[in-house]
Coordinates of C-alpha atoms in Angstrom, one line a residue:
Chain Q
X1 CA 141.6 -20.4 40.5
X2 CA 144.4 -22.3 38.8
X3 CA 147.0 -19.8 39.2
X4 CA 146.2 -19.7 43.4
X5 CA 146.4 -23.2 43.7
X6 CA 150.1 -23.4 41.8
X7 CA 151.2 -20.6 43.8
X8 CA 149.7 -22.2 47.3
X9 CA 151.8 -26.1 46.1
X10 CA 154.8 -24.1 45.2
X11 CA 156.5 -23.6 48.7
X12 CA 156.0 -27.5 49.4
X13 CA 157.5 -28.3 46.0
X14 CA 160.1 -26.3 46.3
X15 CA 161.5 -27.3 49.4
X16 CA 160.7 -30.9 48.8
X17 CA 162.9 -30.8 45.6
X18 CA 165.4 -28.7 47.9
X19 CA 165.7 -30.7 50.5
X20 CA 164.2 -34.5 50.3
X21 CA 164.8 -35.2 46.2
X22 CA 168.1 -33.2 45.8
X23 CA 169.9 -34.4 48.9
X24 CA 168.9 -37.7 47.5
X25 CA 170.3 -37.5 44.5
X26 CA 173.6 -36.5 45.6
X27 CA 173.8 -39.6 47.9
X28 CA 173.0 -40.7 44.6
X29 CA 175.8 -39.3 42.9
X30 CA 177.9 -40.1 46.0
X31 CA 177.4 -43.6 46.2
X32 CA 179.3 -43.9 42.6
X33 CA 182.3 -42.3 43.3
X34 CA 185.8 -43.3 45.4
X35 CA 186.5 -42.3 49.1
X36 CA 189.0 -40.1 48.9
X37 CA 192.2 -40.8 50.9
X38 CA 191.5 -38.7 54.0
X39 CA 187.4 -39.8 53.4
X40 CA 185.1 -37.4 51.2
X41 CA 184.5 -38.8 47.3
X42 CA 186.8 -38.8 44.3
X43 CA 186.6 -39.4 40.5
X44 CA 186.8 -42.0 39.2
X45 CA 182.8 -43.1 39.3
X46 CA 182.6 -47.3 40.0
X47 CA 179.9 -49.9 41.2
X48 CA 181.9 -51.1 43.6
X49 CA 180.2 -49.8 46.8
X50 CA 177.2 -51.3 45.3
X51 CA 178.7 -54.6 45.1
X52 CA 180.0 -53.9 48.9
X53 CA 177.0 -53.9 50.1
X54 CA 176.4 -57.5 48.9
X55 CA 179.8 -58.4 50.7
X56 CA 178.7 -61.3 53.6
X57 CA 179.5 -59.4 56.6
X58 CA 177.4 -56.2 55.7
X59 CA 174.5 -58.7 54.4
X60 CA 175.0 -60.1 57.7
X61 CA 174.2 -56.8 59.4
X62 CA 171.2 -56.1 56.9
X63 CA 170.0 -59.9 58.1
X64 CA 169.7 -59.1 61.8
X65 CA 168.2 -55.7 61.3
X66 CA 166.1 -57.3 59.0
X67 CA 165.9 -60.3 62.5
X68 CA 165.2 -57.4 65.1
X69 CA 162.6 -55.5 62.7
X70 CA 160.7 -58.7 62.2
X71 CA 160.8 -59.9 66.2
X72 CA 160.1 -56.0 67.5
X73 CA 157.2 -56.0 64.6
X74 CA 155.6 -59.6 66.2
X75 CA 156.0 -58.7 69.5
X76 CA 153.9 -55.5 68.8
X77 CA 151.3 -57.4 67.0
X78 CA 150.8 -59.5 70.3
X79 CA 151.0 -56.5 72.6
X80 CA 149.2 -54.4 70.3
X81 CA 145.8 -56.3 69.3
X82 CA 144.6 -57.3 72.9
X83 CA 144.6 -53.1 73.3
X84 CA 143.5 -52.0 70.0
X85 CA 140.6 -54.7 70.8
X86 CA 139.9 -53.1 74.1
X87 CA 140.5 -50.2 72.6
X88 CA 137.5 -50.7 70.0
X89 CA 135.0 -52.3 73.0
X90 CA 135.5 -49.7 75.5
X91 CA 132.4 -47.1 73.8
X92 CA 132.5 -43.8 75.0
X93 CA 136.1 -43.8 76.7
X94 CA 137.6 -44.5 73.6
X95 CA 139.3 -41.5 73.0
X96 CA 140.5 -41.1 76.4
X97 CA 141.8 -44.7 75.8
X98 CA 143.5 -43.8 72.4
X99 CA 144.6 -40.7 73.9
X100 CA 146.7 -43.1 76.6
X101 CA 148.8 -44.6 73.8
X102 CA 149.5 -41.9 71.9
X103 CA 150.7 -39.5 74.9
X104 CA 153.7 -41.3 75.5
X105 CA 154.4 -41.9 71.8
X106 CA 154.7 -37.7 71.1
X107 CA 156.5 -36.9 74.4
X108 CA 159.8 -37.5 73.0
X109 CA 161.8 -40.6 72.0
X110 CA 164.9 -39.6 73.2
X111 CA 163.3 -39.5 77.4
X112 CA 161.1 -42.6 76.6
X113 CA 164.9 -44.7 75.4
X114 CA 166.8 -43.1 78.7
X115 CA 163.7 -44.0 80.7
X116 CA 164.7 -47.6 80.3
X117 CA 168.5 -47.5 80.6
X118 CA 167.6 -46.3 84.0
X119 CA 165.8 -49.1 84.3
X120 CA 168.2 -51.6 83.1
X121 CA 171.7 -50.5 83.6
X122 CA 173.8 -52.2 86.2
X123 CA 172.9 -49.5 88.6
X124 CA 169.4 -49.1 87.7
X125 CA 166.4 -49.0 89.0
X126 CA 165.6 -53.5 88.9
X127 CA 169.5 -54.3 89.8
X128 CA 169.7 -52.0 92.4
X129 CA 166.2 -53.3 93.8
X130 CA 166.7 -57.0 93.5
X131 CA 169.9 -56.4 95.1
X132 CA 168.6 -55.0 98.1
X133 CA 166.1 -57.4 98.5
X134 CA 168.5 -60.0 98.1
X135 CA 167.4 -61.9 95.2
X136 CA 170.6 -61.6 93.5
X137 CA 174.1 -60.8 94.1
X138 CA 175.9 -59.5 91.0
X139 CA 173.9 -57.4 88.8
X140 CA 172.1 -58.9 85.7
X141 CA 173.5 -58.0 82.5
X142 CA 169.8 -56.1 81.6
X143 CA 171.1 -53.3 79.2
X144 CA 173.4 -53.3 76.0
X145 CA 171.9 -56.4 74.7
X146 CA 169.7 -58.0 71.4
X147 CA 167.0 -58.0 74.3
X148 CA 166.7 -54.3 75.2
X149 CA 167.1 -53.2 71.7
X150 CA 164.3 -54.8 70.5
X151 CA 162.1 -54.2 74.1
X152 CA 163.4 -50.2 72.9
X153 CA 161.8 -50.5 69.6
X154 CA 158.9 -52.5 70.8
X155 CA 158.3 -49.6 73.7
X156 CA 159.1 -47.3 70.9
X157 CA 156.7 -48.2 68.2
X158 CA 153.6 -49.8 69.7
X159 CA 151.4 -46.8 68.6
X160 CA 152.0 -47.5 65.3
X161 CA 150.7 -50.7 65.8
X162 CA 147.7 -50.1 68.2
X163 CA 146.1 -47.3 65.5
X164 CA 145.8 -48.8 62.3
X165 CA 144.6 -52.1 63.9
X166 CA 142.2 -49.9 66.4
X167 CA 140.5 -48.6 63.2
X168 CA 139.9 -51.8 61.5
X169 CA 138.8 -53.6 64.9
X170 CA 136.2 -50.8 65.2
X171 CA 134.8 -51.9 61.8
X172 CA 134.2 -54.7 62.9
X173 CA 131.0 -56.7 62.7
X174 CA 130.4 -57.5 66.5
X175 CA 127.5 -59.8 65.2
X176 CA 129.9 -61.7 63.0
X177 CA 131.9 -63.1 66.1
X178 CA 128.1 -63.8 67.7
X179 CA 126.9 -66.1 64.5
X180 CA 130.6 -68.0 65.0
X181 CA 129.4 -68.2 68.6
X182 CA 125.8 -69.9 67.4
X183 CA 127.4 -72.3 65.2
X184 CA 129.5 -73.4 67.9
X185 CA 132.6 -71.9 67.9
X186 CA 134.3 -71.4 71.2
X187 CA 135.3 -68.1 71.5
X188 CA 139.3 -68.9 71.2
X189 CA 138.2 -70.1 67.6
X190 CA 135.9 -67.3 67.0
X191 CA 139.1 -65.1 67.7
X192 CA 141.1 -67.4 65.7
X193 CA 139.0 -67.8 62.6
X194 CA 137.1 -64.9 62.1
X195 CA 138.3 -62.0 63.9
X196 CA 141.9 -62.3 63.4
X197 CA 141.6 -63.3 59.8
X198 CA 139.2 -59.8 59.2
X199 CA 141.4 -58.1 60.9
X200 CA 144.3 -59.0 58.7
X201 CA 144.6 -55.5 57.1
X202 CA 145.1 -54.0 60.1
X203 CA 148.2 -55.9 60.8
X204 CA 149.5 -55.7 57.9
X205 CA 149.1 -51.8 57.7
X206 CA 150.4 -51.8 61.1
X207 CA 153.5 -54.2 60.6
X208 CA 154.6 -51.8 57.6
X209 CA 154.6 -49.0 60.0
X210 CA 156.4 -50.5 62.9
X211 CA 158.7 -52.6 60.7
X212 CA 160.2 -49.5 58.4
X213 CA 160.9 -47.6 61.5
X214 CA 162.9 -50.4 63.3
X215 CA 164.7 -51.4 60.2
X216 CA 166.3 -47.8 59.8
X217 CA 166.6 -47.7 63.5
X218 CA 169.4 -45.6 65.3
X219 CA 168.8 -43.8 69.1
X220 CA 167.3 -47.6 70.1
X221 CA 170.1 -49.7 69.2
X222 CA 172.7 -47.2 70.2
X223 CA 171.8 -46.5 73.2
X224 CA 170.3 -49.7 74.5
X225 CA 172.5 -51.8 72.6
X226 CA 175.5 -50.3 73.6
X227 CA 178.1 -50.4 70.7
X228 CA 177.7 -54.3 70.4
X229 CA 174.3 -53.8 68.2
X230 CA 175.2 -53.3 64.9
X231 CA 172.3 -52.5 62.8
X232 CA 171.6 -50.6 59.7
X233 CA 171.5 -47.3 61.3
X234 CA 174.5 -47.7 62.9
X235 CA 176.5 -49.2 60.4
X236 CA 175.3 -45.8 58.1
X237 CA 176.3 -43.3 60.9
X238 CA 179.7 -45.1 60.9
X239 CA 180.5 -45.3 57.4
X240 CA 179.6 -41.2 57.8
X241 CA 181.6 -40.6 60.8
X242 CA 184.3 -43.1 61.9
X243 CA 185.6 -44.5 58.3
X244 CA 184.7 -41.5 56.3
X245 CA 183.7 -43.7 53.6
X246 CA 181.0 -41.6 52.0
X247 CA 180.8 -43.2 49.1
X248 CA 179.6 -46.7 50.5
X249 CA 177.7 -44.9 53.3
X250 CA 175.5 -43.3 50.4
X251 CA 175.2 -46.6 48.7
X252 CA 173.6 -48.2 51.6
X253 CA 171.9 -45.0 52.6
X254 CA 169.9 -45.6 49.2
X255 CA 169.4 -49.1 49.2
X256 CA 167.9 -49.0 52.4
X257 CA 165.8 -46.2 51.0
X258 CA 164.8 -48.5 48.0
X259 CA 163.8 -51.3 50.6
X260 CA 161.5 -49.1 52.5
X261 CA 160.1 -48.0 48.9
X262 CA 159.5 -51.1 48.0
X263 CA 157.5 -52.4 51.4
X264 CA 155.5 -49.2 50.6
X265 CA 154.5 -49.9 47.2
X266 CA 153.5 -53.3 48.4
X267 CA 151.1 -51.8 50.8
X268 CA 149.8 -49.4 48.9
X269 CA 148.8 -51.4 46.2
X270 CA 147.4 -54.1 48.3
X271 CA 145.2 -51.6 50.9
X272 CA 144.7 -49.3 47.4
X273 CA 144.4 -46.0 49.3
X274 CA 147.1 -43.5 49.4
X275 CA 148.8 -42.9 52.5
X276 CA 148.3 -39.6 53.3
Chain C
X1 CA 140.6 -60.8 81.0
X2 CA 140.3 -58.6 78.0
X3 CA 140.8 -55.4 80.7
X4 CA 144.1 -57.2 82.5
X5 CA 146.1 -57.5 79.5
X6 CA 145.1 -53.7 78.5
X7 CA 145.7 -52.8 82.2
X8 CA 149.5 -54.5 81.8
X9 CA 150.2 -52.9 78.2
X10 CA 149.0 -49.0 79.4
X11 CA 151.6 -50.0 82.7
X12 CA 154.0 -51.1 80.2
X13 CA 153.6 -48.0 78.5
X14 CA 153.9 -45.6 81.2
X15 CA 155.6 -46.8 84.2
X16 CA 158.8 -45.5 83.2
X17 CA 158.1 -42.5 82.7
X18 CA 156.3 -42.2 85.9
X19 CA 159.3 -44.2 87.8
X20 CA 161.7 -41.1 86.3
X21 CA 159.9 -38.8 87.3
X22 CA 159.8 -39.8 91.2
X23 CA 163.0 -40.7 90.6
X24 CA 163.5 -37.0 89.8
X25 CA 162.3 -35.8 92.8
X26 CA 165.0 -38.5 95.0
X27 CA 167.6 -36.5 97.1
X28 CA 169.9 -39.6 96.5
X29 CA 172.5 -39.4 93.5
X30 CA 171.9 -43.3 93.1
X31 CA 169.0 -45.7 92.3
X32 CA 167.9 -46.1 95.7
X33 CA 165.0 -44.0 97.2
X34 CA 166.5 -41.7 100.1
X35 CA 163.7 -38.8 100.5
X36 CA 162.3 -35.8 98.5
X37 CA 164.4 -33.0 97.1
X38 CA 164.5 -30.8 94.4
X39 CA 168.0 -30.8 94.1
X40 CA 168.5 -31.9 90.8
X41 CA 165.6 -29.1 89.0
X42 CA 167.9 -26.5 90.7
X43 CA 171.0 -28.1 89.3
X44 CA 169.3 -28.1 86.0
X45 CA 168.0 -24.5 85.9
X46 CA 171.4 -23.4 86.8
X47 CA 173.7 -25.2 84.2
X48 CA 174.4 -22.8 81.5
X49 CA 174.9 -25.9 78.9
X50 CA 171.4 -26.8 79.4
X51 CA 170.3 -23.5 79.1
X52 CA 171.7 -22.7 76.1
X53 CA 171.0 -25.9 74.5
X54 CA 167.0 -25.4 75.4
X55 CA 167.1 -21.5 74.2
X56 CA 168.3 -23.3 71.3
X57 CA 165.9 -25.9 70.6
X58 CA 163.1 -23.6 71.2
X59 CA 163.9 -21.0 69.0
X60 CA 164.8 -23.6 66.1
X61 CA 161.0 -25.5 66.9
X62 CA 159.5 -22.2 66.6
X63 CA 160.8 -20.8 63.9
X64 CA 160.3 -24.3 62.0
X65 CA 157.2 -24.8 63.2
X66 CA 155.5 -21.4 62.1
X67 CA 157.1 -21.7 58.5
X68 CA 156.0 -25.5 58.3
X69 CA 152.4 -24.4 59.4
X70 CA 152.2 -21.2 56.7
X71 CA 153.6 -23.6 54.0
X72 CA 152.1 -26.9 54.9
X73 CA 148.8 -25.3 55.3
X74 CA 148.9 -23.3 51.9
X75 CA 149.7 -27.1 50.2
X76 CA 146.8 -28.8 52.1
X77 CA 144.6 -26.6 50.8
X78 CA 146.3 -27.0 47.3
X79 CA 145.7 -31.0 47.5
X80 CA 142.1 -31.0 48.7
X81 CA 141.3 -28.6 45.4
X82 CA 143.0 -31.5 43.6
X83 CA 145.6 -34.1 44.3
X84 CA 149.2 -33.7 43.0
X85 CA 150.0 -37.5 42.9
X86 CA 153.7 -36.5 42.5
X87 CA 153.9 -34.0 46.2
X88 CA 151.2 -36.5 47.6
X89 CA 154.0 -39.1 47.1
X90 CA 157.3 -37.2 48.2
X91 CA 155.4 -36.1 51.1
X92 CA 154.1 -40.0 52.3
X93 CA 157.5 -40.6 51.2
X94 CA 159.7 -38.4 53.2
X95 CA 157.1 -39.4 56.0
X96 CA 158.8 -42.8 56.4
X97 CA 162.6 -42.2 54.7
X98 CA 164.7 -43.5 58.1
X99 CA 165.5 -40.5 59.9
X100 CA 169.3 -42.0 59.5
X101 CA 169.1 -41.6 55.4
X102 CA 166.9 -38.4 55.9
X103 CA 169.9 -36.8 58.3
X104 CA 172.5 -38.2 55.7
X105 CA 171.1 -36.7 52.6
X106 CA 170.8 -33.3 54.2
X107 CA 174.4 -33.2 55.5
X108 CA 175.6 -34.1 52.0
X109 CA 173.4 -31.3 50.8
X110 CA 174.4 -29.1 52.7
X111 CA 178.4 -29.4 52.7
X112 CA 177.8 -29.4 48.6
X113 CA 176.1 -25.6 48.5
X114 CA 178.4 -25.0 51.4
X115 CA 181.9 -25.7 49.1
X116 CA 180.1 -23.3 46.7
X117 CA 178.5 -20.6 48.7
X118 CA 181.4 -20.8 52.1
X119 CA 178.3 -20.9 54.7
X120 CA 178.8 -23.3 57.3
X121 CA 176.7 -25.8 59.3
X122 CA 174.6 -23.7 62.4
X123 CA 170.7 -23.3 63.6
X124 CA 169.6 -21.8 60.1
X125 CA 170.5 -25.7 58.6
X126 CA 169.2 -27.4 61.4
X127 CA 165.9 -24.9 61.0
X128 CA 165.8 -25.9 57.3
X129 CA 165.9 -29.4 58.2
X130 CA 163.5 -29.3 60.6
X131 CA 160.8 -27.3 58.3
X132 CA 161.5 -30.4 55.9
X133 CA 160.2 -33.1 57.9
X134 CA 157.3 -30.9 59.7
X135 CA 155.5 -30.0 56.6
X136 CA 154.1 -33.4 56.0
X137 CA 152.9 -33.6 59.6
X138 CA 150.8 -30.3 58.7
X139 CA 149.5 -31.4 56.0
X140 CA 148.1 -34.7 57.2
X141 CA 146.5 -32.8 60.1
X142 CA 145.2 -30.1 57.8
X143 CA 144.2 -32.1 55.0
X144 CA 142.0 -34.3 57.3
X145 CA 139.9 -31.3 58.6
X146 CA 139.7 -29.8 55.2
X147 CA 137.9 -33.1 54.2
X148 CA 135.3 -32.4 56.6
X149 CA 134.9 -28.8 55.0
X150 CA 132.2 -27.6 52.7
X151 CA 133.8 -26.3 49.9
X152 CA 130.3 -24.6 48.7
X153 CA 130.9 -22.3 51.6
X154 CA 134.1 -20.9 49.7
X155 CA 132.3 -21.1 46.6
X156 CA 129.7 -19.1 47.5
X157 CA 132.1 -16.7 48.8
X158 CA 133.4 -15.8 44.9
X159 CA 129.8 -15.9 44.1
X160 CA 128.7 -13.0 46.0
X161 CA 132.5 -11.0 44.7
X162 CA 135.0 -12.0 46.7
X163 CA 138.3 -12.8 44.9
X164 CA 139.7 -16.5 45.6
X165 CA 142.3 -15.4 48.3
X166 CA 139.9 -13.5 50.0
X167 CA 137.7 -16.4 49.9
X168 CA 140.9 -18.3 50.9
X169 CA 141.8 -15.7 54.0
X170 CA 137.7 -14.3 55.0
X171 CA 136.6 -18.1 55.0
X172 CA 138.3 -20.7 55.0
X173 CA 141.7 -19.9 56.9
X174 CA 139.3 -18.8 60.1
X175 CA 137.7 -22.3 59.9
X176 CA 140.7 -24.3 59.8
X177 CA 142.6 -22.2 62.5
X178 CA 142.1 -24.7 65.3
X179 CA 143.0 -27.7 62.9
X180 CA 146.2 -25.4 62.2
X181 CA 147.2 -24.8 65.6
X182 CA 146.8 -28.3 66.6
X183 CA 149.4 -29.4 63.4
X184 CA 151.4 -26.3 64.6
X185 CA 151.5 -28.5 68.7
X186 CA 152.0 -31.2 66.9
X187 CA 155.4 -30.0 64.7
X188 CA 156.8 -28.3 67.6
X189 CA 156.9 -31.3 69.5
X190 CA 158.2 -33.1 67.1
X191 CA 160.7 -30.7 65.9
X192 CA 161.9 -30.0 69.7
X193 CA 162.6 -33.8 70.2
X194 CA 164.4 -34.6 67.3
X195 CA 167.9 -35.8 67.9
X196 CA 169.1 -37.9 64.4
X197 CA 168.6 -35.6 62.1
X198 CA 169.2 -32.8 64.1
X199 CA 172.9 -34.1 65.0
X200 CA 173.8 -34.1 61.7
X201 CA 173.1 -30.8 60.6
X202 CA 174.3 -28.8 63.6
X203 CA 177.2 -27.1 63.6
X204 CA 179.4 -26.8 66.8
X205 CA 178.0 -23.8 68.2
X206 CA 174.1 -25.0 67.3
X207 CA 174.0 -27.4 70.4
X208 CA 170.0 -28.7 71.1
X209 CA 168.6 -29.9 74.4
X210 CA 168.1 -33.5 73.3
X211 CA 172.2 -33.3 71.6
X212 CA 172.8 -32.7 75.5
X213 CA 170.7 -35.4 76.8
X214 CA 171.8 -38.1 74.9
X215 CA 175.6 -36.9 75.5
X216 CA 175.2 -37.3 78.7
X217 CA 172.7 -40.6 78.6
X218 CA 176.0 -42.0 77.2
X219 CA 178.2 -41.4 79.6
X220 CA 175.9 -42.5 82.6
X221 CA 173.7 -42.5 85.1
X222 CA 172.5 -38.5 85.8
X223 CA 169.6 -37.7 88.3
X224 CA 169.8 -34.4 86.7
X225 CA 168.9 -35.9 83.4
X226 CA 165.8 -37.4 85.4
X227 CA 164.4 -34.1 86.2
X228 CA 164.8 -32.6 82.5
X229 CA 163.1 -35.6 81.3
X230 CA 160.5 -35.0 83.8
X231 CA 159.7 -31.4 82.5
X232 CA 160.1 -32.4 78.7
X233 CA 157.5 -35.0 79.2
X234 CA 155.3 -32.8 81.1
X235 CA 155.7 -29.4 78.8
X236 CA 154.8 -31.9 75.7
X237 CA 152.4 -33.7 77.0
X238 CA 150.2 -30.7 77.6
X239 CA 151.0 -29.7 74.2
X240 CA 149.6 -32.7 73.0
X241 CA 146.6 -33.1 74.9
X242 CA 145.9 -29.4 73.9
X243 CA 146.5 -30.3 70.1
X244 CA 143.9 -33.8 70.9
X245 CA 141.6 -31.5 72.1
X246 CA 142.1 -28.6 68.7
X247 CA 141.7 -31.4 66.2
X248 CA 138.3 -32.8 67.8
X249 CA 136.7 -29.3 68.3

C-alpha cells in the first residue's frame, strides 16, 4: 500500500527536484557570483547584484510592471465580472458560455498576440481601413505602445479572471440581491453593496491570477510594445542575452520569483484552500 | 443590458481571430480585402522551414505529453491516497513561476550538467522542459476526477485478491482513462504553443513552429503567417473542445 504509493510520487519528485528546485538553486548560486569578463559567473561570491536590483532605474522598471500588472488586472475586473455575471445567470447554456472564454484562451498565445499586431500596426487591419474611408490621413501610432501592451495582457488573461469570479457568482444567493431590492435598494446599489462586496473573493482570487502572469510578462510586451516597453520579463531576457550579465539576471530572476511567492502565500492563507 | 456587455466582451474576445482568419483566405499581400485565394496555405505547406519547425513541435508535444500523462497520472493518484503538502506545493508553485524565470532556470541547468557531461542544447532539453511544466496540468485534471471516484470500488478490489497495482491497472486506470486523455489534449496544446520557455532551451538545430512565427511576427506583416495561425487555432481548438467534452463525460 505504502510502498505503491512512494513508488507512484517518485517520478513527479524526481523531476520536480530535477528540473523546478535544482535549476532554482543554481540561479541561486548564480545570483552571488561575478559576471565574468566575456558574461558567464566568476568567483568571488558578493551581494552586489542584490543591491542592483534596488538601484533607481531597475526599481523604476519593477514600478511600471508593477503599473501595467495593476491597470491590465483592473481592466480585467471590469471586463470580466459583467461576463462571469452573465455567465452565472445564463442556466443551462452555461457551459457553452464558459466554453466561449476558455477556447480562445488554450488556442495559443503566441496567434492570439500576432492577431492584434495585425490589427494595429501601421499597415493593419484599423489604419489601413480608416484610411480608405478617409477618416485619417497618416496612420495612428496603434501598436508598440504602454496602450497595446496592456490591451495584450488584458486580451491575454481575461479567463483567468472570468473563472474564479464565475464560480463565486454562481454561489450566489439570488434571493439576497431580491431582499436589498425589498428594502429599497435600487438595483445599482444592490450591485454595489451586496453583490460586489460577496463577491469579493472572487476578485481577489482572480486578481492574483491575472496579476502574477502580467507581472512576469514577456511575448506581450515584446511584441506589442516593440522594444520601447521595458518590463520585468524583458529586462530578465536581456540581462541573459544582450549584457551576459548572469549573475544579476539570476538575482532578479529570484526576486521576482520571491514576489510571486509572496502574493501566493497571501492568498492562500486568506481563501485557506490549497491551490491545486 | 446585462447580454450587450457579454455580447461586446465574447466580440472582444474573438474577432481577431475570426478577422485573421478571413484575412487568411485574402489574395492581396496587404491589409486590404482583394478576393478569395488560398495562396498563402499553399505557400505555407510548401516552405521547408515551416515544415520542419511543425515536424518538430509535434514530435516534442508528443513525446512530452505521453510522459507527462504516465507520470502525472501515477502522482494524482499518489495525492488523492494522501496529500504530499511538499509536491502539492512545488507543483501549485511551478504552476505560476513566470515562464521567463521557469526558461531561465532551466537554461542555467542545463549548460551546468552540460560543462560536465559535453551534451548540448537540442529537442531532448526542450522535451525535458516541456514534461516539467505539463505534469501539473495532469495532475489538476486528474486529481479533480479522482475526487469524484469511489475509492471503496478499489478497495473492494484487494478484498476479493487482487494486489494493489492490479487494483490500480483492472480498476481504476480504465475509469479515469477519459479524464486522462482530456489532461493528455490539454498538455499537448499547451506544450505545442509554448514559445518562452521553449526558446531558451532549443538548440540551433531544434527550431519549433511558434520559434518561426514569432521570428517572422517580428519582422512584419506576413499573410502567410495568417493562414498558419488560422490552422493552429483551428487544429487546437478541436483539441480542446474534445478535451471539454472527456472531462464532463
Amino acid at each position: 500500500m505504502k510502498r505503491l504509493r512512494l513508488l507512484f510520487l517518485l517520478p513527479t519528485a524526481g523531476i520536480l527536484l530535477l528540473l523546478f528546485a535544482v535549476p532554482l538553486c543554481i540561479l541561486l548560486v548564480y545570483a552571488c557570483m561575478t559576471r565574468g569578463a566575456y558574461g558567464g559567473t566568476m568567483p568571488p561570491f558578493t551581494g552586489e547584484n542584490w543591491l542592483r536590483v534596488l538601484d533607481p532605474l531597475y526599481l523604476g522598471i519593477v514600478g511600471r510592471s508593477f503599473l501595467v500588472a495593476g491597470v491590465s488586472t483592473l481592466i480585467c475586473v471590469i471586463l470580466g465580472f459583467p461576463l462571469a455575471l452573465f455567465i452565472s445567470r445564463s442556466g443551462t447554456r452555461k457551459n457553452l458560455y464558459l466554453s466561449l472564454v476558455m477556447l480562445p484562451f488554450w488556442t495559443s498565445f503566441l496567434v492570439r498576440t500576432y492577431a492584434w499586431m495585425f490589427l494595429l500596426r501601421d499597415t493593419g487591419l484599423i489604419n489601413t481601413t480608416l484610411q480608405a474611408m478617409g477618416v485619417i490621413h497618416e496612420p495612428l501610432p496603434l501598436l508598440y505602445n504602454w496602450w497595446a501592451v496592456i490591451l495584450g495582457l488584458v486580451y491575454g488573461y481575461l479567463p483567468f479572471m472570468v473563472l474564479p469570479l464565475f464560480s463565486t457568482l454562481e454561489r450566489l444567493d439570488p434571493s439576497l440581491l431580491e431582499a436589498a431590492a425589498d428594502l429599497g435598494a435600487r438595483p445599482s446599489q444592490g450591485m454595489l453593496r451586496v453583490m460586489l462586496p460577496l463577491s469579493a473573493p472572487g476578485i481577489r482570487a482572480g486578481a492574483i491570477l491575472v496579476f502574477i502572469p502580467c507581472l512576469g510578462a514577456y511575448l506581450t510586451p515584446d511584441l506589442l510594445g516593440g522594444g520601447r516597453t521595458i518590463l520585468i520579463g524583458t529586462l530578465i531576457q536581456n540581462q541573459f542575452s544582450n549584457s551576459r550579465d548572469w549573475p544579476f539576471g539570476s538575482a532578479i530572476s529570484l526576486a521576482l520569483m520571491a514576489l510571486v511567492m509572496l502574493l501566493l502565500w497571501i492568498q492562500v492563507r486568506r481563501k485557506g484552500e490549497p491551490l491545486l | 443590458m446585462l447580454p450587450l456587455a457579454a455580447t461586446a466582451i465574447y466580440a472582444f474576445l474573438h474577432l481577431p481571430l475570426l478577422v485573421l482568419a478571413v484575412f487568411s483566405v485574402n489574395s492581396s499581400r496587404f491589409t486590404l480585402w482583394e478576393g478569395f485565394s488560398l495562396r498563402w496555405y499553399r505557400a505555407a505547406f510548401e516552405d521547408q522551414q515551416l515544415i520542419e519547425a511543425t515536424a518538430n513541435s509535434l514530435l516534442i508535444a508528443a513525446v512530452a505529453t505521453a510522459a507527462a500523462a504516465v507520470i502525472g497520472t501515477l502522482c494524482a493518484h499518489a495525492l488523492w491516497k494522501k496529500d504530499a503538502p511538499i509536491i502539492t506545493m512545488s507543483l501549485s508553485l511551478s504552476l505560476v513561476t513566470p515562464e521567463i524565470v521557469a526558461g531561465i532556470s532551466l537554461l542555467a541547468l542545463f549548460q551546468w550538467i552540460f560543462r560536465f557531461l559535453n551534451i548540448h542544447l537540442g529537442l531532448h532539453t526542450v522535451i525535458l522542459a516541456h514534461v516539467s511544466f505539463c505534469i501539473s496540468f495532469v495532475v489538476i485534471v486528474v486529481l479533480a476526477r479522482l475526487r469524484t471516484f469511489d475509492n471503496s470500488l478499489e478497495e473492494a478490489a484487494v478484498d476479493l485478491g487482487a494486489t494493489e497495482w492490479q487494483a490500480f491497472c483492472h480498476v481504476t486506470l480504465p475509469n479515469l482513462m477519459p479524464a486522462i486523455v482530456s489532461a493528455a489534449l490539454l498538455a499537448f496544446t499547451i506544450s505545442f504553443d509554448d514559445y518562452v520557455i521553449t526558446s531558451m532551451v532549443a538548440g540551433v538545430d531544434s527550431e519549433t513552429l511558434p520559434m518561426v512565427l514569432y521570428a517572422i511576427a517580428r519582422r512584419g506583416a506576413n499573410p502567410v503567417v495568417n493562414a498558419i495561425s488560422t490552422i493552429i487555432v483551428l487544429a487546437l481548438g478541436a483539441m480542446i473542445l474534445a478535451s471539454e467534452r472527456l472531462k464532463e463525460s
